[in-house]
Amino acid sequence: MPERRTVALVTLGCARNEVDSEELAGRLAADGWELVEEAADADVAVVNTCGFVEAAKKDSVDALLEARDLKDHGRTQAVVAVGCMAERYGKELAEALPEADGVLGFDDYADISDRLQTILSGGIHASHTPRDRRKLLPISPAERQDASSVALPGHAQDTPPEDLPAGVAPASGPRAPLRRRLDSSPVASVKLASGCDRRCSFCAIPSFRGSFISRRPSDVLGETRWLAEQGVKEVMLVSENNTSYGKDLGDIRLLETLLPELAAVDGIERIRVSYLQPAEMRPGLIDVLTSTEKVAPYFDLSFQHSAPGVLRAMRRFGDTDRFLGLLEEIRGKAPQAGARSNFIVGFPGETEEDLAELERFISEARLDAIGVFGYSDEEGTEAAGYENKLDPDEVAERLEHISRLAEELTAQRAEERLGEVVEVLVEEIDESGAAGAVLGRGAHQAPETDGQTQLSTDAKPAVGRMVEAKVIATEGVDLVAEPLRPLDGTGGGAWSEEAAR
């Protein structure tokens, strides 16, 4: 009987990392590793790091150090770093953080079981030397689909084994990566593409995630069907830039075709699209996102700023009035559509007039959720070499000011939803209170980032159920909604026209 080997995956960062962790989990489970939830119960703790901004990198280092401490108090024998920070820094991270027993890049994912076994047995696997992954794929997007020698986490690149343990599957057919769910949430992400061809001056992601390459529609559909079989009700499509989907497959409008097919998958109640570039939005995509049944009218638009001068320095496009016009077009088709964005303040050369222009935009945009970040240099980016850097204290002051304004404005936007009827996906029964609380999210609320909705009910509907409810109260960006139908543990009940009034 083979020796028992246990592994825990600790995931930091974005939803793309969560998908990568489930691929690693699938590969490890297929090779006989037992997956456990807590790092303290595992022989090997694998930390899937984030390398996007300074705060995320610090969280990744803290998680590695915390996992390392378990070697002195728990079962853990080895701590291994994977993910974006490991890919971006490689040997440099290994030298700066000797507490990690291994630092593995994306090229190691296909052989993750062997790598962990080597480290667990006391061997050493050399940390990789970082390289600009944009140079690994052809310049022409149309030639990238044949680049099978380049490691692309989440893409179909090898033939899975025939005998797989329960819960592990090639998620979309014979060409698919293995995947194993790491939780029982009714929500799961599906990777639509990898990499990015944009050259925003503040962003290092393309250098370590590589150039843009789409997954084939059949793979995305197959994975969505597999997730539905696992009990998933909402699928969130993720990538660095979903609006570019299909350009390397010869059809930049492929997303408009794919979305209705995904929405028709049996068992799926909601499809959500994230990471949209305002400059690449097109009328046909807006039409599909606002009119397709089961596709959430949700617009995660990467504005970053609205002052033209700052946007040009960021190597982005648009301005306040164009952005407001885009939001007006969306709401003209779907008045209840959700919209969110992130913004950077204190960018090199940002004037007080630029900041006032950003204030004008967010004051008029009626966004449901706003993330605000203070600018800091990211090594290897164009902006790191810019002149006219603002004093860090000034950046911090602007960050506090815009963050406070954003908090007020998003709370006001939530209040505008009083009386609306929302479709709430039940995700959790919180038993910490005296009566317990039924928590979920409406179509305008993405996981982790956009708040939640509490259902005003004494019933305990099943997790994963979609509940139609009317908004009766707000608390910040969070909503309280009253079901329009009587609820029990499994559903049922007649719709009440009186309740909807």
Short mmCIF file of C-alpha atoms in Angstrom, two decimals:
data_model
loop_
_atom_site.label_atom_id
_atom_site.label_comp_id
_atom_site.label_asym_id
_atom_site.label_seq_id
_atom_site.Cartn_x
_atom_site.Cartn_y
_atom_site.Cartn_z
CA MET A 1 0.00 0.00 0.00
CA PRO A 2 1.52 3.39 -0.99
CA GLU A 3 2.58 5.74 1.76
CA ARG A 4 -0.03 8.34 2.74
CA ARG A 5 0.92 11.80 1.48
CA THR A 6 -1.13 14.85 2.42
CA VAL A 7 -1.14 18.33 0.92
CA ALA A 8 -3.00 21.57 1.65
CA LEU A 9 -3.42 24.42 -0.83
CA VAL A 10 -3.52 27.97 0.54
CA THR A 11 -4.80 30.35 -2.14
CA LEU A 12 -4.22 34.10 -2.18
CA GLY A 13 -5.15 36.75 -4.72
CA CYS A 14 -7.74 36.68 -7.45
CA ALA A 15 -10.23 34.17 -8.82
CA ARG A 16 -7.73 33.14 -11.50
CA ASN A 17 -5.49 31.84 -8.72
CA GLU A 18 -8.42 29.89 -7.28
CA VAL A 19 -8.86 28.11 -10.62
CA ASP A 20 -5.13 27.36 -10.74
CA SER A 21 -5.27 25.89 -7.23
CA GLU A 22 -8.10 23.56 -8.23
CA GLU A 23 -6.06 22.42 -11.22
CA LEU A 24 -3.10 21.70 -8.94
CA ALA A 25 -5.46 19.88 -6.58
CA GLY A 26 -6.73 17.75 -9.47
CA ARG A 27 -3.23 16.81 -10.57
CA LEU A 28 -2.15 15.95 -7.04
CA ALA A 29 -5.26 13.92 -6.22
CA ALA A 30 -4.88 12.00 -9.49
CA ASP A 31 -1.38 11.02 -8.41
CA GLY A 32 -2.45 9.75 -5.00
CA TRP A 33 -2.04 12.78 -2.75
CA GLU A 34 -4.70 13.28 -0.09
CA LEU A 35 -5.96 16.86 0.02
CA VAL A 36 -6.65 18.34 3.45
CA GLU A 37 -8.12 21.74 4.34
CA GLU A 38 -5.67 22.88 7.02
CA ALA A 39 -1.97 23.38 6.38
CA ALA A 40 -1.25 22.14 9.91
CA ASP A 41 -2.67 18.73 8.92
CA ALA A 42 -0.61 18.42 5.73
CA ASP A 43 2.80 17.00 4.96
CA VAL A 44 3.24 19.77 2.39
CA ALA A 45 1.67 23.23 2.48
CA VAL A 46 1.45 24.77 -1.00
CA VAL A 47 0.90 28.54 -0.95
CA ASN A 48 -0.49 29.91 -4.23
CA THR A 49 0.87 33.44 -4.07
CA CYS A 50 -0.21 36.76 -5.56
CA GLY A 51 2.37 39.08 -7.14
CA PHE A 52 0.18 41.98 -8.27
CA VAL A 53 0.68 44.86 -5.82
CA GLU A 54 2.83 45.44 -2.77
CA ALA A 55 0.11 44.65 -0.24
CA ALA A 56 -0.71 41.35 -1.98
CA LYS A 57 2.97 40.40 -2.09
CA LYS A 58 3.24 41.09 1.63
CA ASP A 59 0.20 38.88 2.29
CA SER A 60 1.87 36.12 0.28
CA VAL A 61 5.09 36.35 2.27
CA ASP A 62 3.13 36.38 5.54
CA ALA A 63 1.23 33.25 4.46
CA LEU A 64 4.49 31.47 3.63
CA LEU A 65 5.98 32.42 7.00
CA GLU A 66 2.83 31.31 8.80
CA ALA A 67 2.91 27.98 7.01
CA ARG A 68 6.60 27.62 7.83
CA ASP A 69 5.84 28.08 11.54
CA LEU A 70 3.68 24.96 11.33
CA LYS A 71 6.80 22.89 10.80
CA ASP A 72 7.63 23.48 14.43
CA HIS A 73 4.14 22.78 15.78
CA GLY A 74 2.21 20.56 13.37
CA ARG A 75 2.51 17.79 10.87
CA THR A 76 3.86 20.02 8.09
CA GLN A 77 7.25 18.98 6.75
CA ALA A 78 7.60 21.29 3.76
CA VAL A 79 6.32 24.68 2.56
CA VAL A 80 6.25 25.39 -1.17
CA ALA A 81 5.46 28.64 -3.00
CA VAL A 82 3.66 28.60 -6.36
CA GLY A 83 1.60 31.22 -8.20
CA CYS A 84 2.30 34.68 -9.55
CA MET A 85 4.81 35.85 -6.96
CA ALA A 86 6.79 32.61 -7.29
CA GLU A 87 6.68 32.89 -11.09
CA ARG A 88 7.63 36.56 -11.07
CA TYR A 89 10.61 36.36 -8.72
CA GLY A 90 11.76 32.73 -8.76
CA LYS A 91 15.31 32.43 -7.43
CA GLU A 92 15.17 35.93 -5.97
CA LEU A 93 12.20 34.93 -3.79
CA ALA A 94 13.91 31.68 -2.79
CA GLU A 95 17.03 33.56 -1.67
CA ALA A 96 15.07 36.25 0.16
CA LEU A 97 12.77 33.72 1.84
CA PRO A 98 14.78 30.66 2.85
CA GLU A 99 11.79 29.61 4.97
CA ALA A 100 10.23 28.26 1.75
CA ASP A 101 11.44 24.76 0.89
CA GLY A 102 10.63 25.27 -2.77
CA VAL A 103 9.65 28.03 -5.21
CA LEU A 104 7.91 26.61 -8.28
CA GLY A 105 6.91 28.43 -11.47
CA PHE A 106 4.14 27.74 -13.96
CA ASP A 107 6.43 25.39 -15.89
CA ASP A 108 6.42 23.08 -12.86
CA TYR A 109 2.64 22.68 -12.69
CA ALA A 110 2.46 19.72 -15.07
CA ASP A 111 4.91 17.84 -12.82
CA ILE A 112 3.65 19.22 -9.50
CA SER A 113 3.39 15.77 -7.87
CA ASP A 114 7.00 14.87 -8.65
CA ARG A 115 8.20 18.29 -7.53
CA LEU A 116 6.47 18.03 -4.15
CA GLN A 117 7.64 14.46 -3.65
CA THR A 118 11.24 15.51 -4.29
CA ILE A 119 10.98 18.35 -1.78
CA LEU A 120 9.17 16.19 0.79
CA SER A 121 11.90 13.56 0.51
CA GLY A 122 14.55 16.15 1.35
CA GLY A 123 15.68 16.81 -2.20
CA ILE A 124 16.08 20.20 -3.80
CA HIS A 125 14.33 21.38 -6.91
CA ALA A 126 16.08 24.43 -8.33
CA SER A 127 13.93 27.55 -8.34
CA HIS A 128 13.27 28.79 -11.84
CA THR A 129 14.84 31.88 -13.40
CA PRO A 130 12.09 34.41 -14.17
CA ARG A 131 11.61 35.40 -17.79
CA ASP A 132 9.29 37.65 -19.72
CA ARG A 133 6.50 35.21 -20.59
CA ARG A 134 5.20 37.55 -23.31
CA LYS A 135 8.14 36.38 -25.43
CA LEU A 136 7.18 32.70 -25.20
CA LEU A 137 4.16 33.00 -27.50
CA PRO A 138 4.10 34.27 -31.10
CA ILE A 139 3.52 37.98 -31.63
CA SER A 140 0.57 37.21 -33.90
CA PRO A 141 -2.45 36.13 -31.80
CA ALA A 142 -3.61 33.84 -34.62
CA GLU A 143 -0.47 31.69 -34.23
CA ARG A 144 -0.70 31.17 -30.47
CA GLN A 145 -3.10 28.22 -30.34
CA ASP A 146 -0.34 25.90 -31.62
CA ALA A 147 2.13 26.88 -28.88
CA SER A 148 1.58 23.67 -26.89
CA SER A 149 5.09 23.74 -25.39
CA VAL A 150 4.32 26.84 -23.29
CA ALA A 151 2.90 26.18 -19.82
CA LEU A 152 -0.55 27.77 -19.55
CA PRO A 153 -2.26 27.02 -16.22
CA GLY A 154 -5.92 26.23 -16.77
CA HIS A 155 -5.56 25.32 -20.44
CA ALA A 156 -5.87 21.86 -22.00
CA GLN A 157 -2.34 20.73 -22.73
CA ASP A 158 -1.86 17.08 -21.81
CA THR A 159 -3.76 13.81 -21.79
CA PRO A 160 -5.22 12.99 -18.36
CA PRO A 161 -4.85 9.50 -16.84
CA GLU A 162 -7.71 7.05 -17.28
CA ASP A 163 -8.32 5.99 -13.67
CA LEU A 164 -9.18 9.05 -11.62
CA PRO A 165 -10.32 9.27 -7.98
CA ALA A 166 -13.77 10.55 -7.07
CA GLY A 167 -14.17 14.29 -7.46
CA VAL A 168 -11.36 14.60 -10.00
CA ALA A 169 -12.12 14.98 -13.67
CA PRO A 170 -10.75 16.34 -16.90
CA ALA A 171 -13.10 19.26 -16.57
CA SER A 172 -13.97 19.66 -20.24
CA GLY A 173 -13.13 16.47 -22.09
CA PRO A 174 -10.05 14.63 -23.30
CA ARG A 175 -7.96 17.79 -23.81
CA ALA A 176 -8.81 19.35 -20.47
CA PRO A 177 -6.74 20.06 -17.40
CA LEU A 178 -7.63 18.06 -14.33
CA ARG A 179 -9.64 19.90 -11.71
CA ARG A 180 -10.81 19.11 -8.22
CA ARG A 181 -13.03 21.48 -6.25
CA LEU A 182 -11.56 22.70 -3.00
CA ASP A 183 -14.87 23.76 -1.43
CA SER A 184 -18.58 23.15 -1.77
CA SER A 185 -19.57 26.69 -2.73
CA PRO A 186 -22.36 27.01 -5.31
CA VAL A 187 -20.11 29.50 -7.12
CA ALA A 188 -17.04 28.64 -9.18
CA SER A 189 -14.78 30.44 -11.63
CA VAL A 190 -13.92 29.24 -15.12
CA LYS A 191 -10.84 30.53 -16.88
CA LEU A 192 -11.78 32.05 -20.24
CA ALA A 193 -8.25 33.01 -21.28
CA SER A 194 -4.77 33.68 -19.93
CA GLY A 195 -2.39 36.59 -20.26
CA CYS A 196 -2.82 40.10 -21.60
CA ASP A 197 -1.67 42.00 -24.68
CA ARG A 198 -2.31 45.43 -23.22
CA ARG A 199 0.70 47.46 -22.10
CA CYS A 200 -0.63 49.57 -19.22
CA SER A 201 2.37 51.46 -17.87
CA PHE A 202 1.67 50.57 -14.21
CA CYS A 203 1.03 46.83 -14.63
CA ALA A 204 3.53 43.98 -14.53
CA ILE A 205 1.02 41.15 -14.97
CA PRO A 206 1.67 40.49 -18.70
CA SER A 207 5.37 39.95 -18.00
CA PHE A 208 4.71 36.96 -15.75
CA ARG A 209 1.31 35.78 -17.05
CA GLY A 210 2.29 36.13 -20.68
CA SER A 211 0.52 37.20 -23.86
CA PHE A 212 -3.20 36.74 -24.32
CA ILE A 213 -4.46 33.31 -25.37
CA SER A 214 -8.08 32.14 -25.36
CA ARG A 215 -9.37 28.76 -24.32
CA ARG A 216 -11.49 27.06 -26.94
CA PRO A 217 -15.27 27.45 -26.47
CA SER A 218 -15.73 23.65 -26.27
CA ASP A 219 -13.31 23.54 -23.31
CA VAL A 220 -15.11 26.35 -21.50
CA LEU A 221 -18.48 24.71 -22.13
CA GLY A 222 -17.28 21.31 -21.01
CA GLU A 223 -15.84 22.68 -17.79
CA THR A 224 -19.06 24.54 -17.07
CA ARG A 225 -21.06 21.32 -17.55
CA TRP A 226 -18.71 19.48 -15.20
CA LEU A 227 -19.07 22.20 -12.56
CA ALA A 228 -22.86 22.01 -12.87
CA GLU A 229 -22.61 18.28 -12.15
CA GLN A 230 -20.67 19.18 -8.98
CA GLY A 231 -23.56 21.36 -7.79
CA VAL A 232 -22.30 24.75 -8.97
CA LYS A 233 -25.09 27.24 -9.73
CA GLU A 234 -23.11 30.36 -10.67
CA VAL A 235 -20.10 30.42 -12.97
CA MET A 236 -17.83 33.45 -13.11
CA LEU A 237 -15.74 33.81 -16.27
CA VAL A 238 -12.27 35.10 -15.44
CA SER A 239 -9.14 36.15 -17.30
CA GLU A 240 -6.90 39.20 -17.44
CA ASN A 241 -9.14 40.68 -20.15
CA ASN A 242 -12.41 38.99 -21.11
CA THR A 243 -13.29 41.56 -23.80
CA SER A 244 -10.39 40.23 -25.93
CA TYR A 245 -11.73 36.67 -25.87
CA GLY A 246 -11.63 35.00 -29.26
CA LYS A 247 -9.29 37.39 -31.06
CA ASP A 248 -6.64 34.65 -31.37
CA LEU A 249 -9.33 32.20 -32.53
CA GLY A 250 -10.32 34.45 -35.40
CA ASP A 251 -13.51 35.88 -33.88
CA ILE A 252 -13.35 38.88 -31.53
CA ARG A 253 -17.12 38.50 -31.00
CA LEU A 254 -16.86 34.91 -29.81
CA LEU A 255 -17.94 35.83 -26.27
CA GLU A 256 -21.29 37.04 -27.61
CA THR A 257 -21.84 33.57 -29.09
CA LEU A 258 -20.52 31.62 -26.11
CA LEU A 259 -22.54 33.31 -23.36
CA PRO A 260 -25.98 32.02 -24.43
CA GLU A 261 -24.55 28.50 -24.76
CA LEU A 262 -23.14 28.66 -21.23
CA ALA A 263 -26.42 30.00 -19.87
CA ALA A 264 -28.22 27.00 -21.40
CA VAL A 265 -26.15 24.45 -19.45
CA ASP A 266 -28.46 22.35 -17.26
CA GLY A 267 -28.17 23.26 -13.59
CA ILE A 268 -26.47 26.63 -14.08
CA GLU A 269 -28.54 29.53 -12.78
CA ARG A 270 -26.20 32.46 -13.41
CA ILE A 271 -23.25 33.31 -15.65
CA ARG A 272 -21.13 36.30 -14.62
CA VAL A 273 -18.43 37.95 -16.73
CA SER A 274 -15.60 39.80 -14.98
CA TYR A 275 -12.59 41.89 -16.09
CA LEU A 276 -13.97 44.00 -18.94
CA GLN A 277 -11.92 46.72 -20.66
CA PRO A 278 -13.97 49.90 -21.32
CA ALA A 279 -12.04 50.66 -24.52
CA GLU A 280 -12.95 47.24 -25.92
CA MET A 281 -16.65 47.24 -25.06
CA ARG A 282 -18.87 46.90 -28.13
CA PRO A 283 -22.63 47.25 -28.65
CA GLY A 284 -23.14 43.55 -29.40
CA LEU A 285 -21.47 42.48 -26.16
CA ILE A 286 -23.52 44.98 -24.16
CA ASP A 287 -26.67 43.60 -25.81
CA VAL A 288 -25.84 40.01 -24.83
CA LEU A 289 -24.85 40.93 -21.28
CA THR A 290 -28.06 42.89 -20.72
CA SER A 291 -30.62 40.68 -22.47
CA THR A 292 -29.57 37.02 -22.16
CA GLU A 293 -31.50 34.98 -19.62
CA LYS A 294 -29.26 33.75 -16.78
CA VAL A 295 -26.39 36.03 -17.84
CA ALA A 296 -25.94 38.63 -15.10
CA PRO A 297 -26.15 42.24 -16.33
CA TYR A 298 -22.91 42.87 -14.48
CA PHE A 299 -20.12 45.15 -15.72
CA ASP A 300 -16.73 44.88 -14.02
CA LEU A 301 -15.14 47.73 -15.98
CA SER A 302 -11.47 48.55 -15.54
CA PHE A 303 -11.58 52.36 -15.66
CA GLN A 304 -8.48 53.00 -13.44
CA HIS A 305 -8.94 56.82 -13.76
CA SER A 306 -10.99 59.29 -15.80
CA ALA A 307 -8.68 62.29 -16.33
CA PRO A 308 -7.45 62.10 -19.95
CA GLY A 309 -3.87 63.08 -19.13
CA VAL A 310 -3.52 60.44 -16.45
CA LEU A 311 -5.10 57.77 -18.67
CA ARG A 312 -2.68 58.56 -21.49
CA ALA A 313 0.25 58.28 -19.08
CA MET A 314 -1.19 54.92 -18.02
CA ARG A 315 -1.33 53.99 -21.75
CA ARG A 316 -5.08 53.68 -21.55
CA PHE A 317 -7.95 55.37 -23.36
CA GLY A 318 -11.09 57.29 -22.54
CA ASP A 319 -12.24 60.17 -20.37
CA THR A 320 -14.99 61.05 -17.92
CA ASP A 321 -17.68 61.81 -20.46
CA ARG A 322 -16.99 58.73 -22.60
CA PHE A 323 -17.11 56.52 -19.54
CA LEU A 324 -20.34 58.10 -18.34
CA GLY A 325 -21.76 57.58 -21.84
CA LEU A 326 -20.85 53.89 -21.70
CA LEU A 327 -22.63 53.49 -18.35
CA GLU A 328 -25.65 55.38 -19.71
CA GLU A 329 -25.80 53.02 -22.70
CA ILE A 330 -25.67 49.98 -20.39
CA ARG A 331 -28.39 51.27 -18.07
CA GLY A 332 -30.53 52.26 -21.03
CA LYS A 333 -30.72 48.56 -21.84
CA ALA A 334 -30.76 47.22 -18.24
CA PRO A 335 -31.61 49.87 -15.60
CA GLN A 336 -30.70 47.52 -12.72
CA ALA A 337 -27.35 46.52 -14.21
CA GLY A 338 -24.48 46.29 -11.75
CA ALA A 339 -21.27 48.23 -12.40
CA ARG A 340 -18.01 48.29 -10.48
CA SER A 341 -14.45 49.45 -11.06
CA ASN A 342 -11.02 50.04 -9.56
CA PHE A 343 -9.07 53.28 -9.57
CA ILE A 344 -5.47 54.33 -8.97
CA VAL A 345 -4.83 57.69 -7.30
CA GLY A 346 -1.51 59.47 -6.95
CA PHE A 347 -0.22 58.32 -10.34
CA PRO A 348 2.96 60.15 -11.42
CA GLY A 349 2.03 63.60 -12.69
CA GLU A 350 -1.55 63.48 -11.36
CA THR A 351 -2.58 67.07 -10.67
CA GLU A 352 -5.27 68.38 -8.34
CA GLU A 353 -7.35 69.06 -11.46
CA ASP A 354 -6.95 65.42 -12.48
CA LEU A 355 -8.10 64.31 -9.05
CA ALA A 356 -11.11 66.62 -9.29
CA GLU A 357 -11.97 65.06 -12.66
CA LEU A 358 -11.85 61.60 -11.10
CA GLU A 359 -14.14 62.86 -8.32
CA ARG A 360 -16.56 64.14 -10.95
CA PHE A 361 -16.66 60.77 -12.63
CA ILE A 362 -17.23 58.61 -9.59
CA SER A 363 -19.78 61.11 -8.25
CA GLU A 364 -21.87 60.75 -11.42
CA ALA A 365 -21.18 57.11 -12.32
CA ARG A 366 -23.41 55.46 -9.68
CA LEU A 367 -21.10 52.48 -9.32
CA ASP A 368 -22.14 49.63 -7.04
CA ALA A 369 -18.60 48.92 -5.84
CA ILE A 370 -15.36 50.89 -6.04
CA GLY A 371 -11.84 49.77 -5.26
CA VAL A 372 -9.23 52.49 -4.73
CA PHE A 373 -5.46 51.97 -4.68
CA GLY A 374 -2.66 54.41 -4.02
CA TYR A 375 0.03 54.35 -6.70
CA SER A 376 3.31 52.64 -5.90
CA ASP A 377 6.11 51.68 -8.27
CA GLU A 378 6.00 48.16 -9.64
CA GLU A 379 9.42 47.04 -10.74
CA GLY A 380 9.75 46.30 -14.42
CA THR A 381 6.92 48.67 -15.41
CA GLU A 382 7.20 51.79 -17.54
CA ALA A 383 5.64 54.00 -14.86
CA ALA A 384 8.38 53.10 -12.38
CA GLY A 385 10.71 55.22 -14.52
CA TYR A 386 8.37 58.20 -14.78
CA GLU A 387 9.28 61.58 -13.36
CA ASN A 388 6.93 63.81 -11.36
CA LYS A 389 6.31 61.21 -8.67
CA LEU A 390 4.04 62.41 -5.90
CA ASP A 391 5.21 62.39 -2.31
CA PRO A 392 4.02 59.21 -0.56
CA ASP A 393 2.21 61.30 2.06
CA GLU A 394 0.32 63.10 -0.71
CA VAL A 395 -0.60 59.76 -2.31
CA ALA A 396 -1.85 58.48 1.04
CA GLU A 397 -3.92 61.63 1.57
CA ARG A 398 -5.52 61.33 -1.87
CA LEU A 399 -6.17 57.64 -1.29
CA GLU A 400 -7.96 58.35 1.98
CA HIS A 401 -10.01 61.13 0.42
CA ILE A 402 -11.19 59.16 -2.63
CA SER A 403 -11.76 56.00 -0.55
CA ARG A 404 -14.01 57.92 1.84
CA LEU A 405 -15.93 59.42 -1.07
CA ALA A 406 -16.27 56.01 -2.72
CA GLU A 407 -17.67 54.52 0.47
CA GLU A 408 -20.33 57.24 0.66
CA LEU A 409 -21.25 56.97 -3.01
CA THR A 410 -21.56 53.17 -3.07
CA ALA A 411 -23.76 53.30 0.03
CA GLN A 412 -25.97 55.83 -1.77
CA ARG A 413 -26.09 53.55 -4.81
CA ALA A 414 -27.23 50.67 -2.61
CA GLU A 415 -30.03 52.87 -1.24
CA GLU A 416 -31.18 53.50 -4.82
CA ARG A 417 -31.94 49.78 -4.99
CA LEU A 418 -34.58 49.98 -2.25
CA GLY A 419 -37.76 48.47 -3.68
CA GLU A 420 -35.97 46.62 -6.48
CA VAL A 421 -36.58 42.92 -7.02
CA VAL A 422 -33.31 40.99 -7.01
CA GLU A 423 -32.38 37.37 -7.71
CA VAL A 424 -30.36 36.21 -4.71
CA LEU A 425 -28.19 33.12 -4.86
CA VAL A 426 -28.11 31.62 -1.35
CA GLU A 427 -24.49 30.91 -0.41
CA GLU A 428 -24.39 30.62 3.36
CA ILE A 429 -26.51 30.12 6.44
CA ASP A 430 -24.67 32.09 9.09
CA GLU A 431 -25.49 30.48 12.45
CA SER A 432 -23.42 32.90 14.54
CA GLY A 433 -26.46 35.01 15.43
CA ALA A 434 -29.40 34.00 17.60
CA ALA A 435 -31.70 33.27 14.66
CA GLY A 436 -29.10 32.69 11.99
CA ALA A 437 -28.88 34.64 8.76
CA VAL A 438 -29.41 33.59 5.15
CA LEU A 439 -26.70 35.26 3.08
CA GLY A 440 -26.29 35.45 -0.66
CA ARG A 441 -25.65 37.80 -3.56
CA GLY A 442 -27.71 39.56 -6.18
CA ALA A 443 -26.80 39.79 -9.85
CA HIS A 444 -24.90 43.04 -9.24
CA GLN A 445 -22.76 41.52 -6.48
CA ALA A 446 -19.70 39.45 -7.42
CA PRO A 447 -18.03 37.16 -4.86
CA GLU A 448 -15.66 38.78 -2.36
CA THR A 449 -15.73 42.29 -3.83
CA ASP A 450 -19.22 43.76 -4.07
CA GLY A 451 -21.06 43.14 -0.83
CA GLN A 452 -23.86 40.67 -0.13
CA THR A 453 -27.59 40.38 0.42
CA GLN A 454 -29.22 39.06 3.59
CA LEU A 455 -32.64 37.50 3.17
CA SER A 456 -35.21 38.54 5.74
CA THR A 457 -36.66 35.14 6.55
CA ASP A 458 -36.86 32.62 9.37
CA ALA A 459 -36.60 29.76 6.88
CA LYS A 460 -33.37 28.00 5.99
CA PRO A 461 -33.41 27.59 2.20
CA ALA A 462 -30.88 25.27 0.64
CA VAL A 463 -27.49 26.69 -0.25
CA GLY A 464 -27.41 27.13 -4.02
CA ARG A 465 -31.05 28.10 -4.30
CA MET A 466 -31.98 31.20 -6.30
CA VAL A 467 -34.48 33.37 -4.42
CA GLU A 468 -36.48 36.26 -5.84
CA ALA A 469 -36.68 39.02 -3.22
CA LYS A 470 -37.46 42.71 -2.78
CA VAL A 471 -34.83 45.04 -1.27
CA ILE A 472 -36.16 46.51 1.98
CA ALA A 473 -33.04 47.91 3.66
CA THR A 474 -29.32 48.60 3.14
CA GLU A 475 -26.17 48.71 5.22
CA GLY A 476 -23.31 50.23 3.28
CA VAL A 477 -23.11 48.23 0.03
CA ASP A 478 -24.96 45.29 1.60
CA LEU A 479 -28.67 44.77 1.08
CA VAL A 480 -31.50 43.24 3.08
CA ALA A 481 -34.23 41.69 0.93
CA GLU A 482 -37.56 40.02 1.63
CA PRO A 483 -38.38 36.86 -0.35
CA LEU A 484 -41.40 37.17 -2.62
CA ARG A 485 -42.33 33.53 -2.05
CA PRO A 486 -42.54 31.44 1.12
CA LEU A 487 -39.31 29.55 1.74
CA ASP A 488 -38.52 26.22 3.27
CA GLY A 489 -35.42 24.08 3.23
CA THR A 490 -35.88 22.99 -0.38
CA GLY A 491 -38.02 25.60 -2.07
CA GLY A 492 -41.57 25.90 -3.28
CA GLY A 493 -44.38 28.25 -2.54
CA ALA A 494 -46.51 30.42 -4.78
CA TRP A 495 -45.31 33.81 -5.96
CA SER A 496 -47.07 36.61 -4.15
CA GLU A 497 -48.00 39.63 -6.28
CA GLU A 498 -48.83 41.54 -3.11
CA ALA A 499 -45.33 40.90 -1.73
CA ALA A 500 -43.78 42.37 -4.83
CA ARG A 501 -45.56 45.67 -4.36
#
